[in-house]
Tab-separated table of C-alpha atoms in Angstrom:
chain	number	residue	atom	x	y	z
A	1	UNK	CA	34.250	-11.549	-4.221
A	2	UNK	CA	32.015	-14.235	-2.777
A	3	UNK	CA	31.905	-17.527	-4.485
A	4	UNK	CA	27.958	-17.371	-4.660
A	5	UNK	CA	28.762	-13.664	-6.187
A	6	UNK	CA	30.807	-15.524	-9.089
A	7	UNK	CA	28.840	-18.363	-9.937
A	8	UNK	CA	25.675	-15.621	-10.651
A	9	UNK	CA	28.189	-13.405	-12.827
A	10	UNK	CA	29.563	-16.410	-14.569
A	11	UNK	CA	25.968	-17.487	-15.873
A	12	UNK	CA	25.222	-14.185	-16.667
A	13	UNK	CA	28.561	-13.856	-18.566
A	14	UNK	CA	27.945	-17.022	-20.621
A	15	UNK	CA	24.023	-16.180	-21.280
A	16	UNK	CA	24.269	-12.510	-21.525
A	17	UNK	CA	27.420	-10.708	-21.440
A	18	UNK	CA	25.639	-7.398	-22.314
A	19	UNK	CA	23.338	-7.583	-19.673
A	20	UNK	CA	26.226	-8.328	-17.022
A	21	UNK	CA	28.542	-5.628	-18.218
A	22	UNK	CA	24.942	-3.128	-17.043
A	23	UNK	CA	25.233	-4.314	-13.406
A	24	UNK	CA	27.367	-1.930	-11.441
A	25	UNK	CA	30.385	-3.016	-8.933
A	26	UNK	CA	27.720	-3.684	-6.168
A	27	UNK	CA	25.554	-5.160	-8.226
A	28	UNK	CA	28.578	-7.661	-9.639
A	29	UNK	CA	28.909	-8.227	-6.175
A	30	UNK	CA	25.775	-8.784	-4.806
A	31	UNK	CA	24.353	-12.362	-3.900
A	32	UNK	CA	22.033	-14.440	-1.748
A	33	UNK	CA	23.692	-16.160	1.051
A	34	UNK	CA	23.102	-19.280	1.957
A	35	UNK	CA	22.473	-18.462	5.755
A	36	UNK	CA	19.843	-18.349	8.204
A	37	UNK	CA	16.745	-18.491	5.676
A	38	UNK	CA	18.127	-20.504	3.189
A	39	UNK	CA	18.645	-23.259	6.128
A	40	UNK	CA	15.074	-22.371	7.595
A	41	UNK	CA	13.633	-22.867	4.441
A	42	UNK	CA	15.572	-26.054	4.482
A	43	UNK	CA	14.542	-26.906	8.104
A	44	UNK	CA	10.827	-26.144	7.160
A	45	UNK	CA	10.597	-29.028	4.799
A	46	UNK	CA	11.964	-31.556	6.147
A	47	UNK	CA	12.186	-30.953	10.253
A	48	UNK	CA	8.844	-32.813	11.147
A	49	UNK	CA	10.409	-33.443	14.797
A	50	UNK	CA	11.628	-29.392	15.742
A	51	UNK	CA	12.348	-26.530	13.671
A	52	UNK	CA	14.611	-24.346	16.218
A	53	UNK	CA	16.044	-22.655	13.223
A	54	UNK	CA	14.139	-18.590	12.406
A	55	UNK	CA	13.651	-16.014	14.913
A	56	UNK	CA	10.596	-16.119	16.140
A	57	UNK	CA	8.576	-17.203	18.997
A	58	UNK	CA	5.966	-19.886	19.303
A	59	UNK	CA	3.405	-20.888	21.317
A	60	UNK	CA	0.475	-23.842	21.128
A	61	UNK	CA	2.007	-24.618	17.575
A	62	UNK	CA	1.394	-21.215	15.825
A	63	UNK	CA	3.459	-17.462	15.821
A	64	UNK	CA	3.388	-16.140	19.740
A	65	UNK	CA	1.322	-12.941	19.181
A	66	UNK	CA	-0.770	-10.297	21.400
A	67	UNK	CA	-4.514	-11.191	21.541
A	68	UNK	CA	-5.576	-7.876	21.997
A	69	UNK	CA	-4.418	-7.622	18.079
A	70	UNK	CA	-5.328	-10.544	17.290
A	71	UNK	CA	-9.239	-9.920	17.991
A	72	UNK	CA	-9.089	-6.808	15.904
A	73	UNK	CA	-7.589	-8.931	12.295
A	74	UNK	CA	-9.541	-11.191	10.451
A	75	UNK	CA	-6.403	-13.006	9.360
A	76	UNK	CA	-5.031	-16.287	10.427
A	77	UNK	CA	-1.570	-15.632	12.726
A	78	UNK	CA	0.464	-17.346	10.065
A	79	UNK	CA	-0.661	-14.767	7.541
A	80	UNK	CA	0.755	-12.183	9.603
A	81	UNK	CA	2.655	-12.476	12.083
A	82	UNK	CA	6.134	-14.799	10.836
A	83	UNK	CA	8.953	-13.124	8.025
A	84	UNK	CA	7.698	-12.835	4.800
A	85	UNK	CA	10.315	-14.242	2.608
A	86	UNK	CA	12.571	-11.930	0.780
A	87	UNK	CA	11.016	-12.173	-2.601
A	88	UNK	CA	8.018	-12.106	-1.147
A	89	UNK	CA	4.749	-14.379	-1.114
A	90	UNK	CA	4.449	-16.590	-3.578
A	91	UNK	CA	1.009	-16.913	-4.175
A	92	UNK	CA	1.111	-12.968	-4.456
A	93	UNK	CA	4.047	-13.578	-6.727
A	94	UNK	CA	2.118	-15.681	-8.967
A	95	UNK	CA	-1.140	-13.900	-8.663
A	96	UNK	CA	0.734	-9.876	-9.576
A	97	UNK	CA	2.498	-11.923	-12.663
A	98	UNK	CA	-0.570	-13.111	-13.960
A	99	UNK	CA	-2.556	-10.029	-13.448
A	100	UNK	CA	0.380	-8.467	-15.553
A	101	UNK	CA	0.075	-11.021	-18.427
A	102	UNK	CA	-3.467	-10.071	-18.994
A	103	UNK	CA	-3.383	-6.504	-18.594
A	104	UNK	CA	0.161	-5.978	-20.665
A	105	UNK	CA	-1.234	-8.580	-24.159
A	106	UNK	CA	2.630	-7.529	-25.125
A	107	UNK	CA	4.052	-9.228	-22.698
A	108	UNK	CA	2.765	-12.365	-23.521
A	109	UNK	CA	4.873	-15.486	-24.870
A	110	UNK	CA	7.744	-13.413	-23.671
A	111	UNK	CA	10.670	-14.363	-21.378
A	112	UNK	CA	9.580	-12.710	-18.480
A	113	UNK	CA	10.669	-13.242	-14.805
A	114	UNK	CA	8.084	-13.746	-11.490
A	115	UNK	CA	8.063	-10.248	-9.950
A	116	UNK	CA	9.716	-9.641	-6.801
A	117	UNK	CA	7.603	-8.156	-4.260
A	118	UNK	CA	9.250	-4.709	-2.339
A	119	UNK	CA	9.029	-2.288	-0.048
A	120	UNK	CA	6.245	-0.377	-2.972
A	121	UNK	CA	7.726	1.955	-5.685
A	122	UNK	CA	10.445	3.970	-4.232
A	123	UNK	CA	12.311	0.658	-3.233
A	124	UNK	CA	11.893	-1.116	-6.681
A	125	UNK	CA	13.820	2.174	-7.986
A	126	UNK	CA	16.886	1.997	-5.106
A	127	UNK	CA	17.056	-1.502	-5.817
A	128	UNK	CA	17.287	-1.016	-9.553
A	129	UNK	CA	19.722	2.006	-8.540
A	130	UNK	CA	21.983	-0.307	-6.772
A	131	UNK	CA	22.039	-3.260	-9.351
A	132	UNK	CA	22.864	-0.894	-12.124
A	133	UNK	CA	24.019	2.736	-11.246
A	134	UNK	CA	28.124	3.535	-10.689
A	135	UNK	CA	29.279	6.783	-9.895
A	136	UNK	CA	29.265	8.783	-12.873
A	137	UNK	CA	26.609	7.404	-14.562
A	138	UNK	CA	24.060	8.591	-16.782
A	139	UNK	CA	19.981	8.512	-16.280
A	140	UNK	CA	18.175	9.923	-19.321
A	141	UNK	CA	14.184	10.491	-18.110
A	142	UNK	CA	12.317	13.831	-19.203
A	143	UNK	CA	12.208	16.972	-18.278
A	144	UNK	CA	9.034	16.737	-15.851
A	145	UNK	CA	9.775	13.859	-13.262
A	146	UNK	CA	9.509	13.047	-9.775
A	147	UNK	CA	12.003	14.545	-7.396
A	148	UNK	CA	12.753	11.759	-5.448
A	149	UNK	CA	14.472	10.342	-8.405
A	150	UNK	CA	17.435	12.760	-7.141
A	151	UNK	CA	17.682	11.277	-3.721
A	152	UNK	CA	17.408	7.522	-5.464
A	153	UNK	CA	19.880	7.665	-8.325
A	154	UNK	CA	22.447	11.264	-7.800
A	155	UNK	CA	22.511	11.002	-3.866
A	156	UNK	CA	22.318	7.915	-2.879
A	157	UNK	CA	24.643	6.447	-6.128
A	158	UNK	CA	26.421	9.792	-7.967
A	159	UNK	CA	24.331	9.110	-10.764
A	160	UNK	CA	23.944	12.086	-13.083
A	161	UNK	CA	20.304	12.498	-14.185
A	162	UNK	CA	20.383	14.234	-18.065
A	163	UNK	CA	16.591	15.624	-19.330
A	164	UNK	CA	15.044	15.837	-22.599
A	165	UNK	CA	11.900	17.909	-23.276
A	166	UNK	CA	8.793	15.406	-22.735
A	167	UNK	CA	6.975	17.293	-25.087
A	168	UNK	CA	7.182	18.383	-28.959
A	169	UNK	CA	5.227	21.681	-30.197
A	170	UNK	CA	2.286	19.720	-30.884
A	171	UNK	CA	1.831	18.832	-27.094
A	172	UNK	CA	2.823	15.165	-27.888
A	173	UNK	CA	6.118	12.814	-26.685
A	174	UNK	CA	8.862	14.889	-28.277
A	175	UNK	CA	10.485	11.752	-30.082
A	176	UNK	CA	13.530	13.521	-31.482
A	177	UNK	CA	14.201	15.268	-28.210
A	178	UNK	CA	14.357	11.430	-26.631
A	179	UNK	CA	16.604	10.564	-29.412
A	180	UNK	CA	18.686	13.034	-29.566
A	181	UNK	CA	19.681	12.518	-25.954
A	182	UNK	CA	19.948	8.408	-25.899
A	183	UNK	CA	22.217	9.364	-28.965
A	184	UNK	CA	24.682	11.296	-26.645
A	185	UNK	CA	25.461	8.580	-24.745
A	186	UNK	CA	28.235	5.992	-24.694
A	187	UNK	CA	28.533	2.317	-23.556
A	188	UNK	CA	25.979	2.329	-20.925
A	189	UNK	CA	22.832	4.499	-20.057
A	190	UNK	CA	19.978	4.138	-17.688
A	191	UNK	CA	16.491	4.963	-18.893
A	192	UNK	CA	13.704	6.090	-16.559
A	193	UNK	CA	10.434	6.274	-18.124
A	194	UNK	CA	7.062	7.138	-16.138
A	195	UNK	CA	4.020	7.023	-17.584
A	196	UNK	CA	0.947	8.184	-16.329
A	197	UNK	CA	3.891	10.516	-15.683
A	198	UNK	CA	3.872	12.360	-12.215
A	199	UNK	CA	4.067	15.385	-12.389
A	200	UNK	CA	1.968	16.217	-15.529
A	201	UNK	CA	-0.336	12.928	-15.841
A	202	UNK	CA	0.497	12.263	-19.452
A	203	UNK	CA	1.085	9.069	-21.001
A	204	UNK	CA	1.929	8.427	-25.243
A	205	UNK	CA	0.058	7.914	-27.880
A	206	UNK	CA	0.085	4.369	-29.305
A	207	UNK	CA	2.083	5.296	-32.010
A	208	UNK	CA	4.436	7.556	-30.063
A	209	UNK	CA	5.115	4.472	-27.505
A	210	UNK	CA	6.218	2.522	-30.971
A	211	UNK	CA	8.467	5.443	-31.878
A	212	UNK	CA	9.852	5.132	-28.237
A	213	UNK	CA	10.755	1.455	-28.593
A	214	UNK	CA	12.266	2.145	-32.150
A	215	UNK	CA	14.612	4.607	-30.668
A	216	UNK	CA	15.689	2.240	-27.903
A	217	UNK	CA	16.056	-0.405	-30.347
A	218	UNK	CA	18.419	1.280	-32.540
A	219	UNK	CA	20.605	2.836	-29.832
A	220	UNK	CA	20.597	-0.913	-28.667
A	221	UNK	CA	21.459	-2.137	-32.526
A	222	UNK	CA	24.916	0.250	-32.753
A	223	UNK	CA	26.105	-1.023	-29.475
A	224	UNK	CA	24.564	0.993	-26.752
A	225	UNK	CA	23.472	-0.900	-23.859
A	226	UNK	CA	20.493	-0.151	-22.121
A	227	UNK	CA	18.555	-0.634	-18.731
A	228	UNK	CA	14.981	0.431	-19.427
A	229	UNK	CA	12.860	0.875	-15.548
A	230	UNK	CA	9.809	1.905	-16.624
A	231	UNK	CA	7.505	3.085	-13.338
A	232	UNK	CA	4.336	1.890	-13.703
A	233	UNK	CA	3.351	3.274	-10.015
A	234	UNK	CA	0.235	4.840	-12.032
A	235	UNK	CA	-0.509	1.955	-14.534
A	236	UNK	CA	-4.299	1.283	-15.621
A	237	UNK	CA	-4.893	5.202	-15.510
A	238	UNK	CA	-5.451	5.422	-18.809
A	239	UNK	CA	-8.183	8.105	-19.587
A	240	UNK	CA	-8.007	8.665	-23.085
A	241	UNK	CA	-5.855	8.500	-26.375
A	242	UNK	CA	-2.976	6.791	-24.916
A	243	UNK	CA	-1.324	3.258	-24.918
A	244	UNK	CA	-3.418	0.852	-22.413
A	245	UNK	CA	0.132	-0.863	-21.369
A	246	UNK	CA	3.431	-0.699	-20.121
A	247	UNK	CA	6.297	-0.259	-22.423
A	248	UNK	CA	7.379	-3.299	-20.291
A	249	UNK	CA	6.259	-5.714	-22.834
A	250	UNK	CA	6.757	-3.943	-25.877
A	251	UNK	CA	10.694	-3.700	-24.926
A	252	UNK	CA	10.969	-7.317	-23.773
A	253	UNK	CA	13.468	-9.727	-25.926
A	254	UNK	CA	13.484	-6.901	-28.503
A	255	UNK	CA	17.152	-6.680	-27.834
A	256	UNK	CA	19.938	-8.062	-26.159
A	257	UNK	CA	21.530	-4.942	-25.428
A	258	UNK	CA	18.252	-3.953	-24.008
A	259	UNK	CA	17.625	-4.756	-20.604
A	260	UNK	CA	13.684	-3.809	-19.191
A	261	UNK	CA	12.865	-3.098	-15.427
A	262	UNK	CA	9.303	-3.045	-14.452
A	263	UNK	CA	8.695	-1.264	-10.690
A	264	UNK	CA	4.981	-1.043	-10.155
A	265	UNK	CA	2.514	-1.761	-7.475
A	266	UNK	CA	-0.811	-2.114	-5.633
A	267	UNK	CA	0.151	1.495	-3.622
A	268	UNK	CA	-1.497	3.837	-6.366
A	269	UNK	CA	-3.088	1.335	-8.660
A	270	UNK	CA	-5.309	-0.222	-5.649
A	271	UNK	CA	-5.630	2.711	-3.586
A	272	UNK	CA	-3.759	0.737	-0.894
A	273	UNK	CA	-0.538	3.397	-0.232
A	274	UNK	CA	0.168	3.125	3.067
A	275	UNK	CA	0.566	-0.873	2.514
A	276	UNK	CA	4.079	-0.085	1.014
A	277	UNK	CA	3.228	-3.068	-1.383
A	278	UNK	CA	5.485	-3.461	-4.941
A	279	UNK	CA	7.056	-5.452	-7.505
A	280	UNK	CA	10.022	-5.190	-9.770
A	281	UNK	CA	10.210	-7.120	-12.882
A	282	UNK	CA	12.587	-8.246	-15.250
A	283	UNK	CA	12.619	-9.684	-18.735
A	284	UNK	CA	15.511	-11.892	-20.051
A	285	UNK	CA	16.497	-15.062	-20.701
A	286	UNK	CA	15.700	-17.684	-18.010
A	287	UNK	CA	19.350	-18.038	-16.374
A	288	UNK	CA	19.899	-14.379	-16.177
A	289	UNK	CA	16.356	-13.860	-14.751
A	290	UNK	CA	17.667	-16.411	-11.579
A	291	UNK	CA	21.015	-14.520	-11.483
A	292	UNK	CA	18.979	-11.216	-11.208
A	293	UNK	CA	16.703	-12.482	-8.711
A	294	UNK	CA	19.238	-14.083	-6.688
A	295	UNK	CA	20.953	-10.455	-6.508
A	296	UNK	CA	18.034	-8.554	-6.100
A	297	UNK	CA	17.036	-11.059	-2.813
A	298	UNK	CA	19.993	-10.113	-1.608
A	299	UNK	CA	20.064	-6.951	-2.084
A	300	UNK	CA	16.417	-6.654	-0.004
A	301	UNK	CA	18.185	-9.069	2.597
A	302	UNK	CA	20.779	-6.768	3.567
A	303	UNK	CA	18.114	-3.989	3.899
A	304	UNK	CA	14.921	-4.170	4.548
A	305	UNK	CA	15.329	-8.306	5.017
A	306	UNK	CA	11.773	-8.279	3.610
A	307	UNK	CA	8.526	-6.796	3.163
A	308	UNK	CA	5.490	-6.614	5.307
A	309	UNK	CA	3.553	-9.902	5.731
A	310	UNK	CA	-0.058	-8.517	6.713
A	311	UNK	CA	0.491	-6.348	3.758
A	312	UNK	CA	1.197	-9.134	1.229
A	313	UNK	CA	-1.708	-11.286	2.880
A	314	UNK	CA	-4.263	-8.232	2.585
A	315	UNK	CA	-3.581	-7.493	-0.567
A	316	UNK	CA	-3.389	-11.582	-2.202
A	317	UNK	CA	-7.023	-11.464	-1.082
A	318	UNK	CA	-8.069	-8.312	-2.508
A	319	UNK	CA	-6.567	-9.523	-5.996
A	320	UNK	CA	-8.753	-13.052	-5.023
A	321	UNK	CA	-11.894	-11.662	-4.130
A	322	UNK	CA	-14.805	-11.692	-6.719
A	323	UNK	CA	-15.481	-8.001	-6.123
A	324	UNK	CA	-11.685	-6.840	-7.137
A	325	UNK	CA	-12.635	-6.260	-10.685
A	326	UNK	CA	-16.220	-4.328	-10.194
A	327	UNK	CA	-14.825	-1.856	-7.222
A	328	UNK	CA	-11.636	-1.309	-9.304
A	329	UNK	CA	-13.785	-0.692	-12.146
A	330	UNK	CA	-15.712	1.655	-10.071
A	331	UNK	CA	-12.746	3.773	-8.466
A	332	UNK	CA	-11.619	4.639	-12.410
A	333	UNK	CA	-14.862	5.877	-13.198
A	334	UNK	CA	-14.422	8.351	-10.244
A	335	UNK	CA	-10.738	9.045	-11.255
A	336	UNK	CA	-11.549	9.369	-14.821
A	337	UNK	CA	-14.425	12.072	-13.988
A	338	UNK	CA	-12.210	14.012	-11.958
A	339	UNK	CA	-9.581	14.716	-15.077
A	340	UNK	CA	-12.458	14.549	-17.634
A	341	UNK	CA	-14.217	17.977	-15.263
A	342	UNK	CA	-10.508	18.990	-14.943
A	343	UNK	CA	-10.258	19.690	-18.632
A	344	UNK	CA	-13.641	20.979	-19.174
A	345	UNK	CA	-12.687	23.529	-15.810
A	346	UNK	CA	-9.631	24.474	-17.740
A	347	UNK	CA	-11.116	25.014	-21.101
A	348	UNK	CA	-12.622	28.282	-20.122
A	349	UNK	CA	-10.749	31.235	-21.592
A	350	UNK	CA	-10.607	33.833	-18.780
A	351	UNK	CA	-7.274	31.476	-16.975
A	352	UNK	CA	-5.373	31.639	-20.630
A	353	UNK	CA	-3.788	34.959	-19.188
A	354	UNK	CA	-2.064	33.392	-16.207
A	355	UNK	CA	-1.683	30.276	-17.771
A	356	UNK	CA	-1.469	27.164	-20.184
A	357	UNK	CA	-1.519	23.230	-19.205
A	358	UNK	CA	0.505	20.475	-19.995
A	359	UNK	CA	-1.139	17.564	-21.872
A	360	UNK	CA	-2.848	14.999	-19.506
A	361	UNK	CA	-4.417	12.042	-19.994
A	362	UNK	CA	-3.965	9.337	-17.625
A	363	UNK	CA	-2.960	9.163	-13.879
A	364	UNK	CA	-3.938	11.389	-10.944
A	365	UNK	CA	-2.009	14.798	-11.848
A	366	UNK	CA	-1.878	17.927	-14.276
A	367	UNK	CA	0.139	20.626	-14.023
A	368	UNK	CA	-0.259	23.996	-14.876
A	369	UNK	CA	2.873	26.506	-16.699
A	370	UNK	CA	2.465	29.940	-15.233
A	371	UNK	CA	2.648	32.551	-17.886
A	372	UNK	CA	4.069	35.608	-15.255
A	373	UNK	CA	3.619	34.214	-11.386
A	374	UNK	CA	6.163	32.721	-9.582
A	375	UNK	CA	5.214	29.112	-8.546
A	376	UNK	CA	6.788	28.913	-5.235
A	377	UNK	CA	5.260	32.532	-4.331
A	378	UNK	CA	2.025	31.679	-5.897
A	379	UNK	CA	1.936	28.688	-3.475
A	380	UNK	CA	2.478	29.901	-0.599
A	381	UNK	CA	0.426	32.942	-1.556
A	382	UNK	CA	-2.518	30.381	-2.307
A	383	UNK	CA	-1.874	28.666	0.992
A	384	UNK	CA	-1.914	31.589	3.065
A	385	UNK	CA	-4.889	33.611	1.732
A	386	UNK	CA	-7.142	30.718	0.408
A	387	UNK	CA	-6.281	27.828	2.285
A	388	UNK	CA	-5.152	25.869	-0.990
A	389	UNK	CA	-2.420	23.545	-1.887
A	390	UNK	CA	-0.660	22.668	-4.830
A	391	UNK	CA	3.028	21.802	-5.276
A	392	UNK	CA	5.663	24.068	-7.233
A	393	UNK	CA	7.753	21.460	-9.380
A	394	UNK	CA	9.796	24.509	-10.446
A	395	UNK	CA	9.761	28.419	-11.182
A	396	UNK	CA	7.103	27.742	-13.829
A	397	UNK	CA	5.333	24.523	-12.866
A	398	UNK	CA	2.119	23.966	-10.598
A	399	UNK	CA	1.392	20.166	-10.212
A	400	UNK	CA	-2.249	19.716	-9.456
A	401	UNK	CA	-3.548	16.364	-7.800
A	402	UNK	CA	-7.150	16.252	-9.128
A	403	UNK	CA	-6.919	12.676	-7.542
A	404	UNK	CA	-7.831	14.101	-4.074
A	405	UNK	CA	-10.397	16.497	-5.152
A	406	UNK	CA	-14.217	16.069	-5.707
A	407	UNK	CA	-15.408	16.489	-9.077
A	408	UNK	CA	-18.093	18.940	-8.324
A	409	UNK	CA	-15.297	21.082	-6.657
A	410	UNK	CA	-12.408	21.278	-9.171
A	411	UNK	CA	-14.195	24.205	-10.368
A	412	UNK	CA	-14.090	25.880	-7.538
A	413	UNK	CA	-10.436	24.854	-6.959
A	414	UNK	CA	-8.879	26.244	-10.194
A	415	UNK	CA	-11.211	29.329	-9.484
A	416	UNK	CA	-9.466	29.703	-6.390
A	417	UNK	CA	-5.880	29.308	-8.278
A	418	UNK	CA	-6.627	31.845	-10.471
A	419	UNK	CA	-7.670	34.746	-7.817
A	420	UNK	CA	-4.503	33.832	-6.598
A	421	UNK	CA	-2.869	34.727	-10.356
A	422	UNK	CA	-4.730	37.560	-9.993
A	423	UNK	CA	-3.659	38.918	-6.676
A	424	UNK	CA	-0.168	38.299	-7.476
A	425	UNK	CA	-0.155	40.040	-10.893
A	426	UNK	CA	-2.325	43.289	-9.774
C-alpha cells in the first residue's frame, strides 16, 4: 500500500474507525499522489520567473487556443481553456456549498465537507461505488429505481442490489418494508435513496422522511454500519406534500455508524444536462472529510483526471448572476404545471380500466401500472402506430416524462396511451 494510502487510513482509523471499516479494498487503497499537479500547484505559487511544469501550451502569456473558438465564447481563455483541478473550481466549490446550506436549513451547523465537483450524477455514484462497494456487497434502494444503478454498483463492482416495496397500501413510503430489509443485513450495507425518485417522481412526506432517518438510526445504534448516497439529481422539484430537502442533512452527525453521501448537480436541477456538471458530498468529522476528499481526488485523477473547465466557468456565473433566482423560479412554475395537468389528465375515470398510477409529487416523471397490457409491447405498439414514446421500466411499469411535454398537450398524450390500451386489449 502507498504511504500516502496509510497516512489517510490511519486518520480515519483514529477519528472514525466505523467509517473506515465502510471503505472497500480500493477505496483503503486509494490516495492523491503527490505528482505532476500537486508540484504545478506548487510551481504556480511561487515560480514568478517560469512555470514549465503542466501540460499545456502558451502563447503571449495566456492558454494557446484557436481564435476561430475563441470569437464564438464570451469567456476569458483562462476560464476555459487550462485543467480544471480535480476537485474542481473553487469558487464553484464554495458557491454549490453555500447554495446547499440555504436550501437544506438541516444541514446547517453541521460537519459538512466542500463538495467535490464531477463528471454530473452518474460519476458521483461510480465514485461512491468504488470508495465503498466490495464484491458481494449489499445495496438496499426500492423497488422502482434507475437502471443504470446495475451497470454502477453489480457490473462494474459485484455489488448485489436487494429491493423493498417503495410504497405501503396507502400510496405512501412503505416504512416497514424499508425496515424490514436494512434489518436483514449484517456489518455493512449501502443505502441508495432517490428522491424526486426516477422512475415514479415521488418524494416522502415530512413525516415519512423522519421515519426514514429513525430507521437508519437504529440499524446504526445495534451496530450496523451504514453509507447513506442519497441522489439528489432531481432536488428542488418539490410540487406538493413532500419534504423541501435532502435527507442529506437530516442524516448528518446523527450517527457514527452512519456515513451520508450527497451526489447532486446543476444537470437536472438547472436544466444544464449536457454540461455533465456534479457534486458529491460528505458529512463527518473534519479529518475524515480530508481523508475522503483526498481519496475521492484520486480516485477522479486516475479517471477522468478532472471535469470540464468551460462547464464549471458557465455554470459559477449562472449561480452569480442576479437573474438565477427569478428564471429558476420561472422554469418550476412550468415544471410544476406540467405534473399539476398530469394529475388532473389522469383523474378522469375512463383510463381506470387499463390502468392505475403511482404516487407523484415532485421531479419530472410518473409512471403508470398497466392493469392487462404488456409494457414492452404496449411501447413499441405506441411507437409504431402513434408515433409516441414512453419507457417500459418492467412488465407492468410505463415511466412517463411529463418534463418534455407541453402542458396543453399531456392530454392529448395520455389520450394517445390509452388508444394504445385499447388496441392491445380488443
Amino acid at each position: 500500500m502507498n504511504a500516502l494510502a496509510a497516512q489517510l487510513n490511519e486518520k480515519m482509523q483514529n477519528e472514525n474507525p466505523a467509517i473506515y471499516n465502510m471503505l472497500s479494498d480500493l477505496g483503503k487503497n486509494l490516495y492523491y499522489p503527490k505528482g505532476i499537479l500537486s508540484q504545478s500547484a506548487e510551481a504556480g505559487k511561487k515560480a514568478h520567473r517560469f512555470n514549465a511544469t503542466i501540460g499545456i501550451a502558451t502563447e503571449n502569456g495566456e492558454p494557446m487556443h484557436f481564435r476561430h473558438i475563441q470569437n464564438k465564447l464570451d469567456y476569458k481563455p483562462n476560464d476555459i481553456y487550462p485543467y480544471a483541478a480535480p476537485q474542481g473550481k473553487e469558487a464553484l466549490r464554495s458557491i454549490w456549498k453555500e447554495k446547499l446550506l440555504v436550501d437544506n436549513p438541516s444541514m446547517k451547523g453541521k460537519s459538512i465537507g466542500t463538495p467535490i465537483v464531477t463528471s454530473a450524477l452518474t460519476h458521483g455514484l461510480s465514485i461512491a461505488a468504488d470508495l465503498f462497494m466490495d464484491a458481494g456487497d449489499v445495496l438496499v434502494t426500492p423497488q422502482q429505481y434507475w437502471g443504470n444503478y446495475n451497470t454502477v454498483f453489480q457490473v462494474r463492482r459485484g455489488g448485489r442490489v436487494e429491493t423493498f416495496p417503495l410504497f405501503n397500501e396507502a400510496g405512501g413510503f412503505h416504512v416497514e418494508a424499508f425496515r424490514e430489509t436494512i434489518a436483514k443485513q449484517t456489518e455493512k450495507v449501502i443505502v441508495l435513496l432517490n428522491f424526486p425518485n426516477n422512475p415514479t417522481g415521488f418524494t416522502p412526506s415530512v413525516e415519512e422522511a423522519e421515519a426514514i432517518v429513525q430507521v437508519l438510526k437504529d440499524a446504526a445504534e445495534g451496530g450496523l454500519k451504514l453509507v447513506v448516497l442519497l441522489d439528489d439529481a432531481y432536488f428542488g422539484l418539490f410540487y406538493e406534500d413532500s419534504i423541501k430537502e435532502s435527507l442529506f442533512g437530516l442524516l448528518a452527525d446523527s450517527h457514527m455508524n452512519i456515513l451520508p453521501v450527497k451526489i447532486d448537480g446543476a444537470t437536472k436541477e438547472n436544466y444544464v444536462w449536457g454540461l455533465r456538471v456534479g457534486f458529491i458530498t460528505y458529512a463527518a468529522d473534519p479529518d475524515t472529510l480530508d481523508a475522503l476528499e483526498q481519496k475521492t481526488k484520486g480516485i477522479i485523477r486516475g479517471t477522468i483526471s478532472s471535469g470540464s473547465h468551460i462547464s464549471q466557468t458557465i455554470l459559477l456565473e449562472s449561480l452569480q448572476s442576479e437573474e438565477f433566482s427569478q428564471e429558476k423560479e420561472e422554469k418550476f412554475q412550468i415544471m410544476q404545471g406540467r405534473a399539476i395537468k398530469t394529475k388532473q389528465v389522469l383523474a378522469d375515470e375512463k383510463y381506470a380500466p387499463h390502468w392505475t398510477y403511482y404516487p407523484f409529487n415532485s421531479g419530472y416523471f410518473m409512471c403508470l401500472k398497466l392493469n392487462s397490457v404488456d409494457a414492452e409491447t404496449l411501447r413499441l405498439h405506441l411507437l409504431d402506430q402513434y408515433g409516441v414514446g414512453v419507457i417500459a421500466s418492467n412488465k407492468t411499469d410505463i415511466r412517463v416524462a411529463f418534463s418534455c411535454v407541453e402542458e396543453n398537450d399531456i392530454q392529448e398524450l395520455f389520450d394517445l396511451i390509452y388508444e394504445g390500451c385499447k388496441d392491445l386489449t380488443k
